[in-house]
mmCIF file of C-alpha atoms in Angstrom:
data_model
loop_
_atom_site.group_PDB
_atom_site.id
_atom_site.type_symbol
_atom_site.label_atom_id
_atom_site.label_comp_id
_atom_site.label_asym_id
_atom_site.label_seq_id
_atom_site.Cartn_x
_atom_site.Cartn_y
_atom_site.Cartn_z
ATOM 1 C CA ILE A 239 116.184 86.034 107.084
ATOM 2 C CA HIS A 240 119.656 85.427 105.708
ATOM 3 C CA PRO A 241 121.680 82.427 104.612
ATOM 4 C CA GLY A 242 123.803 82.857 107.724
ATOM 5 C CA ALA A 243 120.815 82.613 110.057
ATOM 6 C CA ARG A 244 120.931 80.131 112.935
ATOM 7 C CA ALA A 245 119.251 76.770 112.689
ATOM 8 C CA PRO A 246 115.602 76.652 113.759
ATOM 9 C CA SER A 247 116.487 74.307 116.630
ATOM 10 C CA GLU A 248 118.710 76.938 118.221
ATOM 11 C CA PRO A 249 116.946 79.518 120.412
ATOM 12 C CA PRO A 250 116.994 82.780 118.426
ATOM 13 C CA VAL A 251 118.570 85.813 120.063
ATOM 14 C CA PRO A 252 117.406 89.340 119.153
ATOM 15 C CA SER A 253 120.052 91.065 117.055
ATOM 16 C CA PRO A 254 121.504 94.236 118.618
ATOM 17 C CA GLN A 255 121.612 95.698 115.099
ATOM 18 C CA VAL A 256 117.855 95.305 114.748
ATOM 19 C CA SER A 257 117.133 96.718 118.212
ATOM 20 C CA ILE A 258 119.488 99.656 117.851
ATOM 21 C CA SER A 259 118.340 100.474 114.325
ATOM 22 C CA SER A 260 114.709 100.385 115.448
ATOM 23 C CA MET A 261 115.615 102.922 118.131
ATOM 24 C CA LEU A 262 117.400 105.071 115.556
ATOM 25 C CA SER A 263 114.398 104.922 113.237
ATOM 26 C CA SER A 264 112.196 106.606 115.833
ATOM 27 C CA LEU A 265 114.503 109.631 115.714
ATOM 28 C CA HIS A 266 115.024 109.495 111.948
ATOM 29 C CA PRO A 267 115.176 113.065 110.531
ATOM 30 C CA LEU A 268 113.134 112.087 107.453
ATOM 31 C CA LYS A 269 109.979 111.870 109.565
ATOM 32 C CA LYS A 270 110.490 115.289 111.129
ATOM 33 C CA TRP A 271 111.248 116.879 107.743
ATOM 34 C CA SER A 272 108.464 115.101 105.915
ATOM 35 C CA LEU A 273 105.867 116.104 108.502
ATOM 36 C CA ARG A 274 107.025 119.700 108.855
ATOM 37 C CA GLU A 275 104.064 121.911 108.121
ATOM 38 C CA SER A 276 104.152 124.423 105.307
ATOM 39 C CA ARG A 277 101.433 126.550 103.720
ATOM 40 C CA GLY A 278 100.022 123.595 101.881
ATOM 41 C CA GLY A 279 100.333 121.067 104.697
ATOM 42 C CA SER A 280 103.152 118.552 104.982
ATOM 43 C CA ILE A 281 106.076 118.492 102.561
ATOM 44 C CA LEU A 282 105.554 114.787 101.886
ATOM 45 C CA GLY A 283 102.277 112.937 102.132
ATOM 46 C CA LEU A 284 101.796 109.564 103.751
ATOM 47 C CA LYS A 285 101.891 107.621 100.473
ATOM 48 C CA PRO A 286 105.325 108.929 99.297
ATOM 49 C CA ILE A 287 106.798 108.195 102.736
ATOM 50 C CA LEU A 288 105.471 104.622 102.681
ATOM 51 C CA ILE A 289 106.672 104.029 99.106
ATOM 52 C CA VAL A 290 110.183 105.398 99.766
ATOM 53 C CA SER A 291 110.427 103.337 102.949
ATOM 54 C CA SER A 292 109.250 100.078 101.380
ATOM 55 C CA VAL A 293 111.464 100.412 98.280
ATOM 56 C CA SER A 294 114.504 101.279 100.419
ATOM 57 C CA LEU A 295 113.673 98.363 102.691
ATOM 58 C CA GLY A 296 113.592 95.960 99.723
ATOM 59 C CA LEU A 297 116.816 97.325 98.245
ATOM 60 C CA SER A 298 118.776 97.087 101.490
ATOM 61 C CA LEU A 299 117.599 93.503 102.013
ATOM 62 C CA SER A 300 118.314 92.550 98.386
ATOM 63 C CA LEU A 301 121.836 93.985 98.466
ATOM 64 C CA SER A 302 122.582 92.051 101.664
ATOM 65 C CA LEU A 303 122.353 88.873 99.555
ATOM 66 C CA VAL A 304 125.318 89.799 97.367
ATOM 67 C CA VAL A 305 127.711 91.816 99.556
ATOM 68 C CA GLU A 306 130.644 90.039 101.191
ATOM 69 C CA SER A 307 132.024 92.762 103.445
ATOM 70 C CA ILE A 308 130.842 92.389 107.037
ATOM 71 C CA TYR A 309 130.962 96.184 107.487
ATOM 72 C CA LEU A 310 128.805 96.799 104.425
ATOM 73 C CA MET A 311 126.453 94.083 105.632
ATOM 74 C CA ALA A 312 126.161 95.845 109.009
ATOM 75 C CA PHE A 313 125.475 99.154 107.261
ATOM 76 C CA LEU A 314 122.723 97.582 105.141
ATOM 77 C CA ARG A 315 121.179 96.007 108.241
ATOM 78 C CA VAL A 316 121.089 99.391 109.970
ATOM 79 C CA LEU A 317 119.419 100.923 106.891
ATOM 80 C CA TYR A 318 116.986 98.012 106.879
ATOM 81 C CA GLY A 319 116.083 98.696 110.494
ATOM 82 C CA ILE A 320 115.668 102.430 109.934
ATOM 83 C CA PHE A 321 113.305 102.105 106.975
ATOM 84 C CA CYS A 322 111.466 99.199 108.563
ATOM 85 C CA GLY A 323 110.901 101.324 111.658
ATOM 86 C CA LEU A 324 109.750 104.265 109.568
ATOM 87 C CA LEU A 325 107.333 102.032 107.673
ATOM 88 C CA VAL A 326 105.899 100.668 110.922
ATOM 89 C CA ILE A 327 105.557 104.114 112.533
ATOM 90 C CA MET A 328 103.741 105.714 109.616
ATOM 91 C CA GLY A 329 101.671 102.598 108.978
ATOM 92 C CA GLU A 330 100.577 102.316 112.608
ATOM 93 C CA SER A 331 99.793 106.031 112.727
ATOM 94 C CA TRP A 332 97.463 105.598 109.751
ATOM 95 C CA VAL A 333 95.876 102.478 111.272
ATOM 96 C CA CYS A 334 95.310 104.204 114.626
ATOM 97 C CA ALA A 335 93.743 107.205 112.898
ATOM 98 C CA ARG A 336 91.165 105.116 111.017
ATOM 99 C CA GLY A 337 87.613 104.641 112.185
ATOM 100 C CA SER A 338 85.675 106.046 115.076
ATOM 101 C CA GLU A 339 86.316 105.286 118.727
ATOM 102 C CA LYS A 340 83.601 102.611 118.514
ATOM 103 C CA SER A 341 85.372 100.642 115.765
ATOM 104 C CA ARG A 342 89.050 101.488 116.256
ATOM 105 C CA GLY A 343 89.711 98.430 118.407
ATOM 106 C CA SER A 344 88.514 96.030 115.710
ATOM 107 C CA PHE A 345 90.583 97.766 113.036
ATOM 108 C CA VAL A 346 93.810 97.898 115.066
ATOM 109 C CA GLY A 347 93.241 94.332 116.322
ATOM 110 C CA LEU A 348 93.076 93.075 112.734
ATOM 111 C CA TYR A 349 96.300 94.916 111.945
ATOM 112 C CA ALA A 350 98.052 93.528 115.039
ATOM 113 C CA GLY A 351 96.994 89.974 114.186
ATOM 114 C CA LEU A 352 98.314 90.272 110.641
ATOM 115 C CA PHE A 353 101.538 91.845 111.904
ATOM 116 C CA THR A 354 102.243 88.900 114.220
ATOM 117 C CA GLY A 355 101.170 86.471 111.494
ATOM 118 C CA CYS A 356 103.894 87.883 109.261
ATOM 119 C CA GLN A 357 106.377 87.392 112.112
ATOM 120 C CA LEU A 358 105.422 83.723 112.116
ATOM 121 C CA LEU A 359 105.791 83.546 108.335
ATOM 122 C CA GLY A 360 109.553 84.173 108.457
ATOM 123 C CA PRO A 361 110.461 81.144 110.624
ATOM 124 C CA PHE A 362 107.989 79.045 108.629
ATOM 125 C CA LEU A 363 109.793 79.895 105.372
ATOM 126 C CA ILE A 364 113.109 78.946 106.978
ATOM 127 C CA TYR A 365 111.593 75.657 108.107
ATOM 128 C CA LEU A 366 110.201 75.084 104.602
ATOM 129 C CA PHE A 367 113.348 75.872 102.588
ATOM 130 C CA GLY A 368 116.130 75.374 105.134
ATOM 131 C CA TYR A 369 118.200 78.007 106.914
ATOM 132 C CA GLU A 370 121.016 77.855 104.323
ATOM 133 C CA SER A 371 118.720 78.669 101.388
ATOM 134 C CA ILE A 372 118.358 82.207 100.043
ATOM 135 C CA SER A 373 114.810 81.461 98.834
ATOM 136 C CA PRO A 374 113.099 82.907 101.942
ATOM 137 C CA THR A 375 114.988 86.191 101.575
ATOM 138 C CA VAL A 376 114.217 86.378 97.853
ATOM 139 C CA MET A 377 110.527 85.751 98.526
ATOM 140 C CA ILE A 378 110.387 88.450 101.198
ATOM 141 C CA CYS A 379 112.110 90.928 98.867
ATOM 142 C CA ALA A 380 109.467 90.110 96.247
ATOM 143 C CA PHE A 381 106.705 90.663 98.831
ATOM 144 C CA ILE A 382 108.181 94.052 99.752
ATOM 145 C CA PHE A 383 108.319 95.260 96.143
ATOM 146 C CA ILE A 384 104.764 94.010 95.541
ATOM 147 C CA LEU A 385 103.785 96.011 98.626
ATOM 148 C CA SER A 386 105.355 99.133 97.075
ATOM 149 C CA VAL A 387 103.269 98.719 93.934
ATOM 150 C CA MET A 388 100.120 98.150 95.994
ATOM 151 C CA ILE A 389 100.769 101.358 97.955
ATOM 152 C CA LEU A 390 101.382 103.269 94.727
ATOM 153 C CA PHE A 391 98.010 102.338 93.226
ATOM 154 C CA SER A 392 96.009 102.278 96.459
ATOM 155 C CA ARG A 393 93.369 104.839 97.386
ATOM 156 C CA TYR A 394 92.973 105.786 101.013
ATOM 157 C CA ASP A 395 92.652 108.848 103.217
ATOM 158 C CA GLU A 396 95.780 110.736 104.178
ATOM 159 C CA ILE A 397 96.582 111.536 107.794
ATOM 160 C CA ASP A 398 95.447 115.102 108.421
ATOM 161 C CA PHE A 399 98.679 116.669 109.649
ATOM 162 C CA SER A 400 96.911 119.982 110.221
ATOM 163 C CA ARG A 401 95.197 118.344 113.202
ATOM 164 C CA GLY A 402 96.910 117.731 116.502
ATOM 165 C CA LYS A 403 99.208 120.109 118.289
ATOM 166 C CA GLY A 404 102.902 119.860 117.663
ATOM 167 C CA SER A 405 104.819 119.771 120.957
ATOM 168 C CA SER A 406 107.996 118.398 122.470
ATOM 169 C CA LEU A 407 108.090 114.716 123.230
ATOM 170 C CA LEU A 408 108.348 114.945 127.027
ATOM 171 C CA PRO A 409 104.883 116.483 127.605
ATOM 172 C CA LEU A 410 103.520 113.952 125.123
ATOM 173 C CA ILE A 411 105.038 111.054 127.070
ATOM 174 C CA LEU A 412 103.892 112.438 130.415
ATOM 175 C CA SER A 413 100.320 112.648 129.124
ATOM 176 C CA VAL A 414 100.187 108.873 128.525
ATOM 177 C CA PRO A 415 102.950 107.274 130.633
ATOM 178 C CA PHE A 416 101.085 103.989 131.032
ATOM 179 C CA LEU A 417 100.677 103.517 127.272
ATOM 180 C CA VAL A 418 104.405 104.091 126.792
ATOM 181 C CA TYR A 419 105.170 101.631 129.600
ATOM 182 C CA SER A 420 102.773 99.072 128.070
ATOM 183 C CA VAL A 421 104.752 99.137 124.822
ATOM 184 C CA PHE A 422 108.002 98.749 126.778
ATOM 185 C CA ILE A 423 106.625 95.752 128.693
ATOM 186 C CA PHE A 424 105.402 93.950 125.583
ATOM 187 C CA ALA A 425 108.646 94.628 123.698
ATOM 188 C CA SER A 426 110.625 93.214 126.630
ATOM 189 C CA PHE A 427 108.321 90.198 126.773
ATOM 190 C CA ASP A 428 108.657 89.673 123.012
ATOM 191 C CA GLY A 429 112.452 89.710 123.243
ATOM 192 C CA VAL A 430 112.487 87.371 126.237
ATOM 193 C CA VAL A 431 110.210 84.861 124.493
ATOM 194 C CA LEU A 432 112.468 84.759 121.445
ATOM 195 C CA ALA A 433 115.716 84.579 123.377
ATOM 196 C CA MET A 434 115.018 82.524 126.477
ATOM 197 C CA PHE A 435 111.750 80.555 126.428
ATOM 198 C CA PRO A 436 113.160 77.602 124.466
ATOM 199 C CA ALA A 437 116.049 77.318 126.938
ATOM 200 C CA TYR A 438 113.526 77.399 129.797
ATOM 201 C CA GLY A 439 111.629 74.546 128.140
ATOM 202 C CA VAL A 440 114.800 72.473 127.744
ATOM 203 C CA HIS A 441 115.656 73.042 131.410
ATOM 204 C CA ASN A 442 112.243 71.654 132.357
ATOM 205 C CA GLY A 443 112.694 68.414 130.419
ATOM 206 C CA TYR A 444 111.411 69.175 126.927
ATOM 207 C CA SER A 445 113.510 68.200 123.912
ATOM 208 C CA VAL A 446 115.123 70.975 121.888
ATOM 209 C CA GLU A 447 112.651 70.436 119.040
ATOM 210 C CA VAL A 448 109.609 70.571 121.345
ATOM 211 C CA ALA A 449 110.963 73.520 123.322
ATOM 212 C CA ALA A 450 111.335 75.489 120.083
ATOM 213 C CA LEU A 451 107.552 75.173 119.628
ATOM 214 C CA ILE A 452 107.062 77.396 122.686
ATOM 215 C CA ILE A 453 107.805 80.463 120.568
ATOM 216 C CA THR A 454 105.335 79.363 117.900
ATOM 217 C CA VAL A 455 102.529 78.739 120.405
ATOM 218 C CA VAL A 456 103.016 82.109 122.126
ATOM 219 C CA PHE A 457 103.056 84.020 118.833
ATOM 220 C CA LEU A 458 100.147 81.983 117.483
ATOM 221 C CA GLY A 459 98.088 83.007 120.507
ATOM 222 C CA ASP A 460 99.056 86.608 119.823
ATOM 223 C CA ALA A 461 98.217 86.499 116.099
ATOM 224 C CA VAL A 462 94.908 84.627 116.300
ATOM 225 C CA THR A 463 93.291 86.536 119.153
ATOM 226 C CA GLN A 464 94.089 90.190 118.465
ATOM 227 C CA PRO A 465 91.097 90.791 116.139
ATOM 228 C CA LEU A 466 88.824 89.292 118.804
ATOM 229 C CA ILE A 467 90.429 91.353 121.584
ATOM 230 C CA GLY A 468 90.073 94.509 119.502
ATOM 231 C CA TRP A 469 86.432 93.728 118.747
ATOM 232 C CA ALA A 470 85.710 93.032 122.438
ATOM 233 C CA SER A 471 87.391 96.283 123.471
ATOM 234 C CA ASP A 472 84.950 98.232 121.286
ATOM 235 C CA ARG A 473 82.121 96.655 123.295
ATOM 236 C CA VAL A 474 83.418 96.787 126.881
ATOM 237 C CA GLY A 475 85.676 99.840 126.599
ATOM 238 C CA HIS A 476 89.293 100.187 125.530
ATOM 239 C CA ALA A 477 90.673 101.059 128.982
ATOM 240 C CA ARG A 478 88.730 98.274 130.687
ATOM 241 C CA MET A 479 89.881 95.681 128.148
ATOM 242 C CA HIS A 480 93.448 96.910 128.540
ATOM 243 C CA PHE A 481 93.250 96.271 132.278
ATOM 244 C CA MET A 482 91.805 92.802 131.656
ATOM 245 C CA CYS A 483 94.690 91.913 129.311
ATOM 246 C CA CYS A 484 97.282 93.103 131.849
ATOM 247 C CA THR A 485 95.637 91.053 134.604
ATOM 248 C CA VAL A 486 95.379 87.895 132.474
ATOM 249 C CA PHE A 487 99.004 88.414 131.422
ATOM 250 C CA LEU A 488 100.155 88.347 135.056
ATOM 251 C CA ILE A 489 97.993 85.324 135.918
ATOM 252 C CA SER A 490 99.228 83.456 132.819
ATOM 253 C CA ILE A 491 102.874 83.936 133.787
ATOM 254 C CA VAL A 492 102.198 82.400 137.195
ATOM 255 C CA LEU A 493 100.312 79.521 135.577
ATOM 256 C CA VAL A 494 103.169 78.894 133.130
ATOM 257 C CA TYR A 495 105.407 78.299 136.141
ATOM 258 C CA LEU A 496 102.843 76.000 137.796
ATOM 259 C CA SER A 497 101.802 74.048 134.677
ATOM 260 C CA VAL A 498 105.180 73.333 133.074
ATOM 261 C CA GLY A 499 105.391 69.648 132.198
ATOM 262 C CA THR A 500 101.616 69.217 131.987
ATOM 263 C CA LYS A 501 99.250 69.241 129.020
ATOM 264 C CA GLY A 502 97.786 72.542 130.169
ATOM 265 C CA PHE A 503 101.181 74.191 129.685
ATOM 266 C CA TRP A 504 100.586 74.725 125.959
ATOM 267 C CA PHE A 505 97.144 76.246 126.442
ATOM 268 C CA ILE A 506 98.541 78.654 129.049
ATOM 269 C CA LEU A 507 101.279 79.666 126.590
ATOM 270 C CA PHE A 508 98.573 80.429 124.011
ATOM 271 C CA ILE A 509 96.702 82.630 126.526
ATOM 272 C CA LEU A 510 99.973 84.293 127.547
ATOM 273 C CA GLY A 511 100.640 85.287 123.945
ATOM 274 C CA ALA A 512 97.078 86.543 123.517
ATOM 275 C CA SER A 513 97.097 88.702 126.649
ATOM 276 C CA GLY A 514 100.623 89.985 126.028
ATOM 277 C CA GLY A 515 99.737 90.974 122.480
ATOM 278 C CA GLY A 516 96.573 92.635 123.784
ATOM 279 C CA ILE A 517 98.671 94.926 125.982
ATOM 280 C CA TYR A 518 100.391 96.325 122.881
ATOM 281 C CA THR A 519 97.308 96.337 120.662
ATOM 282 C CA LEU A 520 95.255 98.326 123.151
ATOM 283 C CA ALA A 521 98.105 100.762 123.731
ATOM 284 C CA LEU A 522 97.846 101.585 120.005
ATOM 285 C CA VAL A 523 94.052 101.790 120.203
ATOM 286 C CA ARG A 524 94.095 104.154 123.179
ATOM 287 C CA ALA A 525 96.769 106.303 121.518
ATOM 288 C CA GLY A 526 94.434 106.647 118.528
ATOM 289 C CA ASP A 527 91.627 107.640 120.911
ATOM 290 C CA LYS A 528 93.697 110.435 122.465
ATOM 291 C CA PHE A 529 95.863 111.799 119.643
ATOM 292 C CA ASN A 530 95.506 112.766 115.994
ATOM 293 C CA GLY A 531 97.575 114.267 113.197
ATOM 294 C CA VAL A 532 101.150 115.198 114.056
ATOM 295 C CA SER A 533 100.697 114.249 117.715
ATOM 296 C CA LEU A 534 99.662 110.723 116.738
ATOM 297 C CA VAL A 535 102.748 110.266 114.556
ATOM 298 C CA ALA A 536 104.921 111.662 117.364
ATOM 299 C CA ILE A 537 103.575 109.250 119.986
ATOM 300 C CA ASN A 538 104.046 106.331 117.585
ATOM 301 C CA SER A 539 107.661 107.471 117.161
ATOM 302 C CA VAL A 540 107.996 107.295 120.944
ATOM 303 C CA PHE A 541 106.476 103.813 120.876
ATOM 304 C CA SER A 542 109.040 102.749 118.267
ATOM 305 C CA PHE A 543 111.926 104.049 120.363
ATOM 306 C CA VAL A 544 110.582 102.381 123.513
ATOM 307 C CA TRP A 545 110.103 99.138 121.563
ATOM 308 C CA GLY A 546 113.785 99.178 120.595
ATOM 309 C CA VAL A 547 114.836 99.838 124.185
ATOM 310 C CA GLY A 548 112.557 97.101 125.539
ATOM 311 C CA SER A 549 113.512 94.409 123.024
ATOM 312 C CA PHE A 550 117.196 95.137 123.649
ATOM 313 C CA SER A 551 117.144 95.458 127.447
ATOM 314 C CA GLY A 552 114.489 92.842 128.289
ATOM 315 C CA PRO A 553 116.567 89.720 127.484
ATOM 316 C CA ILE A 554 119.590 91.278 129.199
ATOM 317 C CA ALA A 555 117.642 91.919 132.416
ATOM 318 C CA ALA A 556 116.040 88.458 132.250
ATOM 319 C CA GLY A 557 119.471 86.889 131.752
ATOM 320 C CA PHE A 558 120.748 88.682 134.856
ATOM 321 C CA SER A 559 117.761 87.325 136.809
ATOM 322 C CA VAL A 560 118.566 83.793 135.592
ATOM 323 C CA ASP A 561 122.188 84.207 136.693
ATOM 324 C CA VAL A 562 121.039 85.179 140.176
ATOM 325 C CA TYR A 563 118.067 82.854 140.740
ATOM 326 C CA GLY A 564 118.664 80.003 138.312
ATOM 327 C CA ALA A 565 116.290 78.933 135.526
ATOM 328 C CA ASN A 566 113.219 80.067 137.479
ATOM 329 C CA GLY A 567 114.685 83.569 137.505
ATOM 330 C CA LEU A 568 113.118 83.953 134.055
ATOM 331 C CA VAL A 569 109.655 83.444 135.538
ATOM 332 C CA TYR A 570 110.422 85.732 138.483
ATOM 333 C CA PHE A 571 111.447 88.461 136.053
ATOM 334 C CA LEU A 572 108.265 88.067 133.999
ATOM 335 C CA ILE A 573 106.092 88.063 137.132
ATOM 336 C CA GLY A 574 107.739 91.319 138.162
ATOM 337 C CA MET A 575 106.944 92.778 134.735
ATOM 338 C CA GLY A 576 103.343 91.616 135.011
ATOM 339 C CA MET A 577 102.921 93.089 138.502
ATOM 340 C CA THR A 578 104.253 96.480 137.443
ATOM 341 C CA VAL A 579 102.048 96.706 134.354
ATOM 342 C CA VAL A 580 98.953 95.842 136.415
ATOM 343 C CA PHE A 581 99.958 98.360 139.094
ATOM 344 C CA PHE A 582 100.513 101.208 136.633
ATOM 345 C CA ASN A 583 97.281 100.305 134.848
ATOM 346 C CA CYS A 584 95.419 100.685 138.140
ATOM 347 C CA LEU A 585 97.053 104.084 138.641
ATOM 348 C CA SER A 586 96.047 105.084 135.124
ATOM 349 C CA LEU A 587 92.418 104.081 135.682
ATOM 350 C CA THR A 588 92.350 105.861 139.061
ATOM 351 C CA ARG A 589 93.714 109.008 137.467
ATOM 352 C CA LYS A 590 91.130 108.809 134.688
ATOM 353 C CA ALA A 591 88.303 108.261 137.195
ATOM 354 C CA GLY A 592 89.516 111.254 139.215
ATOM 355 C CA ARG A 593 89.401 113.507 136.134
ATOM 356 C CA TRP A 594 85.895 112.244 135.361
ATOM 357 C CA ARG A 595 84.661 113.069 138.895
ATOM 358 C CA VAL A 596 86.161 116.562 138.699
ATOM 359 C CA SER A 597 84.439 117.128 135.331
ATOM 360 C CA ILE A 598 81.065 116.002 136.746
ATOM 361 C CA ASN A 599 81.423 118.162 139.857
ATOM 362 C CA LYS A 600 82.237 121.242 137.774
ATOM 363 C CA GLN A 601 78.957 120.781 135.958
ATOM 364 C CA GLY A 602 77.063 120.770 139.274
ATOM 365 C CA ALA A 603 76.057 117.116 139.103
ATOM 366 C CA PRO A 604 76.031 114.825 142.154
ATOM 367 C CA ARG A 605 79.391 113.391 143.155
ATOM 368 C CA ALA A 606 80.363 110.028 141.603
#
């Protein structure tokens, strides 16, 4: 949030600075240095990393209020993105490491809901104070510094960096390609919603003010339902719930196209946000099921990089589709995304079932 931000009625466009800096943060040398193992474990623990990141985040945002040079402003924004990305990576690694496999979905779902709720808080503050006011930025800076104090005096378990095998990123990615692709799909969807959904609503006859509500409804569906989706995944299975979210995501996109202009359009948008958010939430949950320690932090770094790539490239690809096919090209692009994520999910489940049958056969049990 910044005094120079666009008016709420204008469709927001993801900033290349934010996307690029989030990609840079996933390769930030501080993480690799801070997690490097020594005789006593890691050089820096989780708490110092989180405190340094949050304080640096608050300082870079605070200084952006007073600088006048556009180049210095750009530099501060890049720093903001780097430390924000580092904070998210280490925070999500800790969240994914908490709890047993039977309760991890509920824990990560609560985190994901709060995360999206905070995303909604920013536009709400702009709506409350006006986009020319610096009050929203000042309030967020205050929240960040309060967060730093809370981290300083908090008591929680560290991530055990002695667990998990350190390896190069490529084998790590190849071990869970669908989870990486799930993050890419949701990041692309997130960027497309922010950049292009209001314009799609205007094209279909909604006023600018009403079309702007599309973003709110999608994100509200994401924020409200993630704790429930996480809880349900602990009951029916994380992989099975992941497949259900991907399938509902694809169906919802088709229904958005068919229901535009009707009362059911808003309910479908809510379900679209819920299922889309579930794709990302359950990718985090399943990463926590498979990895721990250094490997868990590494895969979350990959997720951060892929998020930056997806949020940057998604609106560009969707815009190209709109240029070729007209306004409905946006829906065609999203349907293509939904079909691929369902397809790769099916491949992932087939691969998992194949490994299970091999394991049973090796033990001399009847074939599955």
